[in-house]
CSV table of C-alpha atoms in Angstrom, one decimal:
chain,number,residue,atom,x,y,z
C,1,UNK,CA,118.5,4.2,-280.2
C,2,UNK,CA,116.7,7.2,-278.4
C,3,UNK,CA,118.3,8.5,-275.4
C,4,UNK,CA,115.8,8.4,-272.3
C,5,UNK,CA,117.8,9.5,-269.5
C,6,UNK,CA,119.7,13.0,-269.0
C,7,UNK,CA,121.2,13.9,-266.1
C,8,UNK,CA,123.2,17.4,-266.9
C,9,UNK,CA,125.8,19.1,-264.3
C,10,UNK,CA,122.6,17.8,-261.6
C,11,UNK,CA,124.0,19.2,-257.9
C,12,UNK,CA,121.9,18.1,-255.0
C,13,UNK,CA,123.5,18.6,-251.4
C,14,UNK,CA,121.7,18.6,-247.9
C,15,UNK,CA,122.6,21.6,-245.9
C,16,UNK,CA,126.3,21.9,-245.8
C,17,UNK,CA,126.7,18.1,-247.1
C,18,UNK,CA,127.1,18.2,-250.8
C,19,UNK,CA,126.0,14.6,-252.3
C,20,UNK,CA,126.1,15.2,-256.0
C,21,UNK,CA,128.5,17.2,-257.9
C,22,UNK,CA,128.1,18.0,-261.2
C,23,UNK,CA,126.6,14.4,-261.6
C,24,UNK,CA,126.1,13.8,-265.7
C,25,UNK,CA,124.4,10.8,-267.0
C,26,UNK,CA,122.9,9.6,-270.0
C,27,UNK,CA,120.8,6.0,-271.0
C,28,UNK,CA,119.7,5.3,-274.1
C,29,UNK,CA,116.9,3.2,-274.6
C,30,UNK,CA,117.5,-0.5,-274.9
C,31,UNK,CA,120.1,-0.7,-272.4
C,32,UNK,CA,120.4,-2.6,-269.0
C,33,UNK,CA,122.9,-0.4,-266.8
C,34,UNK,CA,124.0,-1.1,-263.0
C,35,UNK,CA,124.2,2.2,-261.0
C,36,UNK,CA,127.5,0.9,-258.6
C,37,UNK,CA,129.2,2.5,-255.7
C,38,UNK,CA,130.3,2.3,-252.4
C,39,UNK,CA,127.7,3.4,-249.1
C,40,UNK,CA,126.8,7.2,-249.1
C,41,UNK,CA,127.9,7.9,-252.5
C,42,UNK,CA,124.7,8.9,-254.6
C,43,UNK,CA,122.4,6.5,-255.6
C,44,UNK,CA,119.3,6.5,-253.7
C,45,UNK,CA,119.7,10.3,-254.4
C,46,UNK,CA,120.2,10.4,-257.7
C,47,UNK,CA,116.8,8.2,-257.8
C,48,UNK,CA,114.9,10.1,-256.2
C,49,UNK,CA,115.5,13.1,-257.9
C,50,UNK,CA,114.8,11.5,-261.0
C,51,UNK,CA,111.5,10.4,-260.2
C,52,UNK,CA,110.5,13.8,-258.5
C,53,UNK,CA,111.0,13.1,-255.0
C,54,UNK,CA,114.2,15.9,-254.5
C,55,UNK,CA,114.5,19.0,-256.3
C,56,UNK,CA,118.3,19.3,-257.5
C,57,UNK,CA,119.9,22.8,-256.6
C,58,UNK,CA,121.0,23.0,-260.1
C,59,UNK,CA,121.3,21.5,-263.1
C,60,UNK,CA,118.8,19.4,-265.6
C,61,UNK,CA,117.2,16.0,-265.1
C,62,UNK,CA,115.0,14.9,-268.3
C,63,UNK,CA,113.2,11.5,-268.9
C,64,UNK,CA,112.1,11.1,-272.5
C,65,UNK,CA,112.4,14.3,-272.5
C,66,UNK,CA,110.4,15.3,-270.2
C,67,UNK,CA,111.5,17.4,-267.0
C,68,UNK,CA,110.1,14.9,-262.8
C,69,UNK,CA,106.5,16.1,-263.5
C,70,UNK,CA,103.5,14.1,-264.2
C,71,UNK,CA,104.4,12.9,-268.0
C,72,UNK,CA,107.9,11.1,-266.2
C,73,UNK,CA,106.0,9.4,-263.2
C,74,UNK,CA,104.0,8.4,-266.3
C,75,UNK,CA,106.9,6.3,-267.9
C,76,UNK,CA,109.3,6.1,-265.2
C,77,UNK,CA,108.4,2.5,-262.8
C,78,UNK,CA,110.1,3.4,-259.8
C,79,UNK,CA,111.1,1.0,-257.2
C,80,UNK,CA,112.9,3.1,-254.1
C,81,UNK,CA,115.0,1.3,-251.5
C,82,UNK,CA,112.4,1.2,-248.9
C,83,UNK,CA,108.4,0.5,-248.4
C,84,UNK,CA,106.7,2.7,-249.4
C,85,UNK,CA,103.5,0.9,-249.7
C,86,UNK,CA,100.7,1.2,-247.2
C,87,UNK,CA,101.3,-2.0,-245.2
C,88,UNK,CA,97.6,-3.3,-243.4
C,89,UNK,CA,97.3,-3.8,-247.4
C,90,UNK,CA,96.7,-7.6,-248.8
C,91,UNK,CA,99.1,-8.0,-251.6
C,92,UNK,CA,96.0,-8.4,-254.4
C,93,UNK,CA,94.0,-4.6,-253.3
C,94,UNK,CA,97.6,-3.3,-253.1
C,95,UNK,CA,97.9,-4.6,-257.2
C,96,UNK,CA,94.6,-2.9,-257.5
C,97,UNK,CA,95.7,0.4,-256.3
C,98,UNK,CA,98.6,0.2,-258.4
C,99,UNK,CA,96.0,-0.5,-261.2
C,100,UNK,CA,94.4,2.0,-260.6
C,101,UNK,CA,97.4,5.0,-260.6
C,102,UNK,CA,99.5,3.4,-263.6
C,103,UNK,CA,97.5,2.9,-267.1
C,104,UNK,CA,100.6,1.1,-268.0
C,105,UNK,CA,99.8,-1.5,-264.9
C,106,UNK,CA,99.5,-5.2,-266.3
C,107,UNK,CA,97.2,-6.8,-263.1
C,108,UNK,CA,97.5,-10.3,-265.1
C,109,UNK,CA,101.2,-10.2,-265.4
C,110,UNK,CA,101.8,-8.8,-261.6
C,111,UNK,CA,99.5,-11.7,-260.3
C,112,UNK,CA,101.1,-14.5,-262.3
C,113,UNK,CA,104.7,-13.3,-261.3
C,114,UNK,CA,103.0,-13.3,-257.8
C,115,UNK,CA,101.6,-17.0,-257.9
C,116,UNK,CA,105.5,-18.0,-259.8
C,117,UNK,CA,106.8,-16.8,-255.9
C,118,UNK,CA,104.0,-18.2,-254.8
C,119,UNK,CA,102.5,-15.6,-252.6
C,120,UNK,CA,99.5,-14.9,-251.8
C,121,UNK,CA,97.2,-12.2,-252.6
C,122,UNK,CA,95.1,-12.3,-249.8
C,123,UNK,CA,97.7,-11.6,-247.1
C,124,UNK,CA,98.8,-8.3,-245.5
C,125,UNK,CA,101.9,-6.6,-246.3
C,126,UNK,CA,102.6,-6.4,-242.6
C,127,UNK,CA,102.2,-10.1,-241.9
C,128,UNK,CA,105.0,-11.1,-244.7
C,129,UNK,CA,108.7,-11.3,-244.0
C,130,UNK,CA,111.0,-9.1,-245.5
C,131,UNK,CA,112.5,-11.0,-248.1
C,132,UNK,CA,108.7,-11.1,-249.5
C,133,UNK,CA,107.7,-7.5,-249.2
C,134,UNK,CA,110.4,-7.0,-251.2
C,135,UNK,CA,109.6,-9.2,-254.1
C,136,UNK,CA,105.6,-8.0,-254.1
C,137,UNK,CA,107.0,-4.3,-254.6
C,138,UNK,CA,109.2,-5.4,-257.3
C,139,UNK,CA,106.4,-7.4,-259.2
C,140,UNK,CA,104.7,-4.0,-258.6
C,141,UNK,CA,107.6,-2.2,-260.2
C,142,UNK,CA,108.2,-5.4,-262.8
C,143,UNK,CA,104.6,-5.0,-264.1
C,144,UNK,CA,104.6,-1.9,-265.2
C,145,UNK,CA,104.9,-1.2,-269.4
C,146,UNK,CA,106.8,1.5,-268.8
C,147,UNK,CA,110.0,3.4,-271.0
C,148,UNK,CA,112.6,3.5,-268.3
C,149,UNK,CA,112.8,1.4,-264.8
C,150,UNK,CA,114.9,2.2,-261.8
C,151,UNK,CA,115.2,-0.2,-259.3
C,152,UNK,CA,117.0,0.6,-256.4
C,153,UNK,CA,118.2,-2.7,-254.4
C,154,UNK,CA,116.5,-4.9,-256.2
C,155,UNK,CA,117.6,-7.6,-254.9
C,156,UNK,CA,119.4,-7.4,-251.9
C,157,UNK,CA,116.9,-8.7,-249.6
C,158,UNK,CA,115.8,-11.5,-251.2
C,159,UNK,CA,117.0,-15.4,-251.6
C,160,UNK,CA,119.4,-16.7,-254.2
C,161,UNK,CA,116.1,-18.5,-256.0
C,162,UNK,CA,114.3,-15.5,-255.9
C,163,UNK,CA,116.9,-13.9,-257.4
C,164,UNK,CA,117.8,-15.8,-260.4
C,165,UNK,CA,113.9,-15.1,-260.7
C,166,UNK,CA,113.6,-11.7,-260.4
C,167,UNK,CA,117.2,-11.2,-263.3
C,168,UNK,CA,115.3,-13.5,-265.6
C,169,UNK,CA,111.8,-11.5,-265.3
C,170,UNK,CA,114.3,-8.6,-265.8
C,171,UNK,CA,115.7,-10.2,-269.4
C,172,UNK,CA,111.9,-11.6,-270.1
C,173,UNK,CA,110.4,-8.1,-269.9
C,174,UNK,CA,113.9,-6.9,-272.2
C,175,UNK,CA,112.4,-4.4,-274.8
C,176,UNK,CA,114.9,-2.0,-277.2
C,177,UNK,CA,112.4,1.0,-276.4
C,178,UNK,CA,112.6,0.4,-272.0
C,179,UNK,CA,115.9,1.6,-270.4
C,180,UNK,CA,116.4,-0.1,-266.6
C,181,UNK,CA,118.7,0.9,-264.2
C,182,UNK,CA,119.4,-1.5,-260.9
C,183,UNK,CA,121.0,0.4,-258.2
C,184,UNK,CA,123.0,-2.6,-256.5
C,185,UNK,CA,126.0,-4.0,-254.3
C,186,UNK,CA,125.2,-7.4,-255.4
C,187,UNK,CA,127.4,-7.3,-258.1
C,188,UNK,CA,128.6,-10.4,-259.1
C,189,UNK,CA,124.5,-11.9,-259.4
C,190,UNK,CA,123.9,-9.1,-262.0
C,191,UNK,CA,126.9,-8.0,-263.8
C,192,UNK,CA,126.3,-10.7,-266.9
C,193,UNK,CA,122.8,-9.3,-266.9
C,194,UNK,CA,123.7,-5.7,-267.8
C,195,UNK,CA,125.0,-3.9,-270.7
C,196,UNK,CA,126.5,-1.1,-268.9
C,197,UNK,CA,128.2,-0.3,-265.4
C,198,UNK,CA,128.3,3.1,-264.8
C,199,UNK,CA,131.0,3.9,-260.6
C,200,UNK,CA,129.9,6.4,-258.8
C,201,UNK,CA,132.6,7.8,-256.5
C,202,UNK,CA,131.8,10.9,-254.0
C,203,UNK,CA,128.3,12.3,-256.6
C,204,UNK,CA,130.3,11.7,-259.8
C,205,UNK,CA,130.1,9.7,-262.6
C,206,UNK,CA,133.9,8.1,-262.9
C,207,UNK,CA,133.3,6.0,-265.0
C,208,UNK,CA,130.6,4.4,-267.6
C,209,UNK,CA,131.4,1.4,-269.4
C,210,UNK,CA,130.3,-2.1,-270.7
C,211,UNK,CA,130.8,-4.9,-269.0
C,212,UNK,CA,132.9,-6.3,-272.2
C,213,UNK,CA,134.7,-3.7,-272.3
C,214,UNK,CA,135.4,-3.6,-269.0
C,215,UNK,CA,136.3,-7.6,-269.0
C,216,UNK,CA,138.0,-7.3,-272.6
C,217,UNK,CA,140.4,-4.3,-271.6
C,218,UNK,CA,140.7,-4.6,-267.7
C,219,UNK,CA,140.9,-7.9,-267.5
C,220,UNK,CA,138.5,-8.8,-265.1
C,221,UNK,CA,134.5,-9.4,-264.2
C,222,UNK,CA,133.3,-5.6,-263.0
C,223,UNK,CA,133.3,-6.9,-259.5
C,224,UNK,CA,136.6,-7.6,-259.4
C,225,UNK,CA,137.3,-4.0,-260.8
C,226,UNK,CA,134.9,-2.8,-258.4
C,227,UNK,CA,136.7,-4.5,-255.5
C,228,UNK,CA,140.0,-2.9,-257.2
C,229,UNK,CA,139.0,0.9,-257.3
C,230,UNK,CA,136.6,0.8,-254.3
C,231,UNK,CA,139.5,-1.2,-251.9
C,232,UNK,CA,138.9,0.1,-248.2
S,1,UNK,CA,121.3,-27.5,-270.7
S,2,UNK,CA,123.4,-24.9,-268.4
S,3,UNK,CA,126.0,-22.3,-269.6
S,4,UNK,CA,128.8,-21.8,-267.5
S,5,UNK,CA,130.4,-18.4,-267.2
S,6,UNK,CA,133.6,-17.8,-265.9
S,7,UNK,CA,133.8,-14.4,-264.8
S,8,UNK,CA,136.7,-12.6,-266.6
S,9,UNK,CA,136.5,-13.3,-269.9
S,10,UNK,CA,134.3,-11.1,-272.1
S,11,UNK,CA,130.4,-12.4,-272.0
S,12,UNK,CA,129.8,-12.2,-275.5
S,13,UNK,CA,133.0,-14.2,-276.4
S,14,UNK,CA,131.6,-17.1,-273.9
S,15,UNK,CA,128.1,-17.2,-275.2
S,16,UNK,CA,129.7,-18.1,-278.8
S,17,UNK,CA,132.3,-20.4,-277.4
S,18,UNK,CA,129.0,-22.2,-276.3
S,19,UNK,CA,127.1,-21.5,-279.1
S,20,UNK,CA,129.9,-22.8,-281.1
S,21,UNK,CA,130.4,-25.7,-279.2
S,22,UNK,CA,126.4,-26.6,-279.9
S,23,UNK,CA,126.8,-26.0,-283.4
S,24,UNK,CA,130.0,-28.6,-283.8
S,25,UNK,CA,128.8,-31.4,-282.0
S,26,UNK,CA,125.7,-31.2,-283.2
S,27,UNK,CA,123.3,-30.4,-279.9
S,28,UNK,CA,122.2,-27.9,-282.9
S,29,UNK,CA,121.7,-29.6,-286.1
S,30,UNK,CA,122.5,-28.0,-289.3
S,31,UNK,CA,120.4,-26.2,-291.0
S,32,UNK,CA,118.0,-26.4,-287.8
S,33,UNK,CA,116.3,-23.1,-286.1
S,34,UNK,CA,117.2,-22.2,-282.9
S,35,UNK,CA,115.5,-20.1,-280.4
S,36,UNK,CA,114.8,-16.6,-280.5
S,37,UNK,CA,117.6,-14.5,-279.3
S,38,UNK,CA,115.3,-13.5,-276.4
S,39,UNK,CA,114.6,-17.2,-275.4
S,40,UNK,CA,118.4,-17.8,-275.7
S,41,UNK,CA,119.4,-14.8,-273.3
S,42,UNK,CA,116.7,-16.4,-271.0
S,43,UNK,CA,118.2,-19.6,-271.0
S,44,UNK,CA,121.8,-18.6,-270.3
S,45,UNK,CA,120.6,-15.8,-268.0
S,46,UNK,CA,122.2,-12.7,-269.9
S,47,UNK,CA,121.3,-9.6,-271.1
S,48,UNK,CA,119.7,-10.2,-274.4
S,49,UNK,CA,121.9,-7.1,-276.5
S,50,UNK,CA,125.0,-9.6,-275.0
S,51,UNK,CA,123.5,-13.0,-276.8
S,52,UNK,CA,122.4,-10.6,-280.2
S,53,UNK,CA,126.3,-9.6,-280.6
S,54,UNK,CA,127.5,-13.5,-279.9
S,55,UNK,CA,125.2,-14.0,-282.5
S,56,UNK,CA,125.6,-11.5,-285.2
S,57,UNK,CA,129.7,-13.0,-284.7
S,58,UNK,CA,127.9,-16.5,-285.6
S,59,UNK,CA,126.2,-15.4,-288.8
S,60,UNK,CA,129.3,-13.2,-289.7
S,61,UNK,CA,132.0,-16.8,-289.6
S,62,UNK,CA,129.0,-18.6,-291.5
S,63,UNK,CA,127.8,-20.6,-288.9
S,64,UNK,CA,124.3,-18.8,-288.6
S,65,UNK,CA,122.5,-17.9,-291.2
S,66,UNK,CA,119.8,-15.3,-290.1
S,67,UNK,CA,116.5,-15.2,-292.8
S,68,UNK,CA,113.7,-11.9,-292.5
S,69,UNK,CA,111.3,-13.3,-290.7
S,70,UNK,CA,111.9,-17.2,-290.0
S,71,UNK,CA,114.5,-17.0,-287.4
S,72,UNK,CA,118.0,-17.7,-287.5
S,73,UNK,CA,119.3,-21.3,-288.8
S,74,UNK,CA,122.3,-23.4,-288.3
S,75,UNK,CA,124.7,-24.2,-291.1
S,76,UNK,CA,123.9,-26.7,-294.0
S,77,UNK,CA,128.0,-26.1,-294.9
S,78,UNK,CA,129.3,-29.3,-293.3
S,79,UNK,CA,132.6,-28.5,-294.7
S,80,UNK,CA,132.5,-25.8,-292.4
S,81,UNK,CA,131.8,-26.8,-289.5
S,82,UNK,CA,133.6,-29.7,-289.8
S,83,UNK,CA,137.3,-27.2,-290.0
S,84,UNK,CA,135.4,-25.1,-286.8
S,85,UNK,CA,135.4,-28.0,-285.4
S,86,UNK,CA,138.8,-29.0,-285.9
S,87,UNK,CA,140.3,-25.7,-284.6
S,88,UNK,CA,138.5,-25.8,-281.5
S,89,UNK,CA,139.6,-29.1,-281.2
S,90,UNK,CA,143.3,-27.9,-281.8
S,91,UNK,CA,143.0,-25.0,-279.5
S,92,UNK,CA,141.7,-27.5,-276.6
S,93,UNK,CA,145.0,-29.9,-277.7
S,94,UNK,CA,146.9,-27.2,-277.6
S,95,UNK,CA,146.0,-25.8,-274.0
S,96,UNK,CA,146.5,-29.1,-272.9
S,97,UNK,CA,149.8,-29.4,-274.1
S,98,UNK,CA,150.7,-26.4,-272.7
S,99,UNK,CA,149.4,-27.4,-269.2
S,100,UNK,CA,151.3,-30.4,-269.0
S,101,UNK,CA,154.3,-29.2,-270.4
S,102,UNK,CA,154.0,-26.9,-266.7
S,103,UNK,CA,153.9,-30.0,-265.0
S,104,UNK,CA,157.7,-30.6,-266.8
S,105,UNK,CA,156.1,-33.1,-269.3
S,106,UNK,CA,158.5,-32.9,-272.7
S,107,UNK,CA,156.1,-33.8,-275.9
S,108,UNK,CA,157.5,-37.4,-276.0
S,109,UNK,CA,156.3,-38.2,-273.1
S,110,UNK,CA,153.2,-36.7,-273.5
S,111,UNK,CA,152.2,-38.8,-276.4
S,112,UNK,CA,153.7,-41.7,-274.9
S,113,UNK,CA,151.0,-41.0,-272.0
S,114,UNK,CA,148.3,-40.1,-274.3
S,115,UNK,CA,149.2,-43.7,-276.1
S,116,UNK,CA,149.4,-45.5,-273.0
S,117,UNK,CA,145.9,-43.9,-272.0
S,118,UNK,CA,144.2,-44.7,-274.9
S,119,UNK,CA,145.3,-48.2,-275.5
S,120,UNK,CA,144.6,-48.8,-271.6
S,121,UNK,CA,140.7,-49.0,-273.0
S,122,UNK,CA,138.6,-52.1,-272.5
S,123,UNK,CA,139.3,-55.3,-275.2
S,124,UNK,CA,136.0,-54.5,-276.6
S,125,UNK,CA,137.1,-51.3,-277.4
S,126,UNK,CA,134.4,-49.5,-274.8
S,127,UNK,CA,136.9,-46.6,-273.5
S,128,UNK,CA,137.4,-46.4,-269.7
S,129,UNK,CA,134.2,-45.2,-267.6
S,130,UNK,CA,135.9,-41.8,-266.1
S,131,UNK,CA,135.7,-40.6,-269.7
S,132,UNK,CA,132.5,-41.8,-270.9
S,133,UNK,CA,131.5,-39.3,-267.9
S,134,UNK,CA,133.8,-37.1,-268.8
S,135,UNK,CA,132.3,-37.0,-272.1
S,136,UNK,CA,128.6,-36.6,-271.1
S,137,UNK,CA,128.3,-34.0,-268.6
S,138,UNK,CA,130.4,-32.4,-270.9
S,139,UNK,CA,127.3,-31.4,-273.6
């Protein structure tokens, strides 16, 4: 399977504080990868670096062979951890706007998903609840035919039923040429959807293994392993 | 139909077990076509690669047969299905015997208790109500 993401010896610090230290990660097409780690371990920094919102101090990042830039952004669908959309806009206008930005955006798919989750296109983003805003952003991200989906905490604020719908969308959207990277603390909810789990600690990858290999070799779920490794 | 997955065993092994039980119980008929990987994965809410791995395992054992373009089919080999069914039953019995032994029951006591339970059926031969319901939720 083709390699879609390669991070080599990436370093990133803010001021005196090092966040990523010699970070290495490789993700192949057809994989759904969980990016897991305690608060402040560097998950969001990694996501921002891949999406060109931050520049590494050292090291190389390649997305489908391209350094972060217009070519990579055309291939990566990124769901940031914070609201990035103008909140005075109506949901239906947001769909049109995102469609303008990305040729791989499937507006019909977005509209179908909005209707599945009973979100009206006529509402302004700012009038929606926190969870519904998150659903809108996720729908916009999942409606692209991207090579790499990077979802930063996609299910944190949504109710369990919508969580199931979102996970089903990720499964239904599966494509052997595309990869999905999901960062989350809700390991138990996404565990069975993942191929691989990546544990991040102090800015480095401390474990990168398939979910079933963890269950086979450690005899426990990824969630249990996480609680054991990161016990406070 | 629910796919009940526990959190400690490898997921693909649990999928293999569920698919086997559907085949030996006749939910998936001999010679019948089964759903595509993607649909099965969505139904079980698991990663498609994991479902693929489970299906490959069942192809290896002969319970399923893949045809290039047509999809995947359940074997028509009734003997194979019967022998897998028998093995699965044996595993359940072994597990049951083990559980009973942890309660301090000896073999003779277990068989005596089993006989009592089975012979406690209603005279017309219908099994006790609890067993019927237990079976229904199993499928």
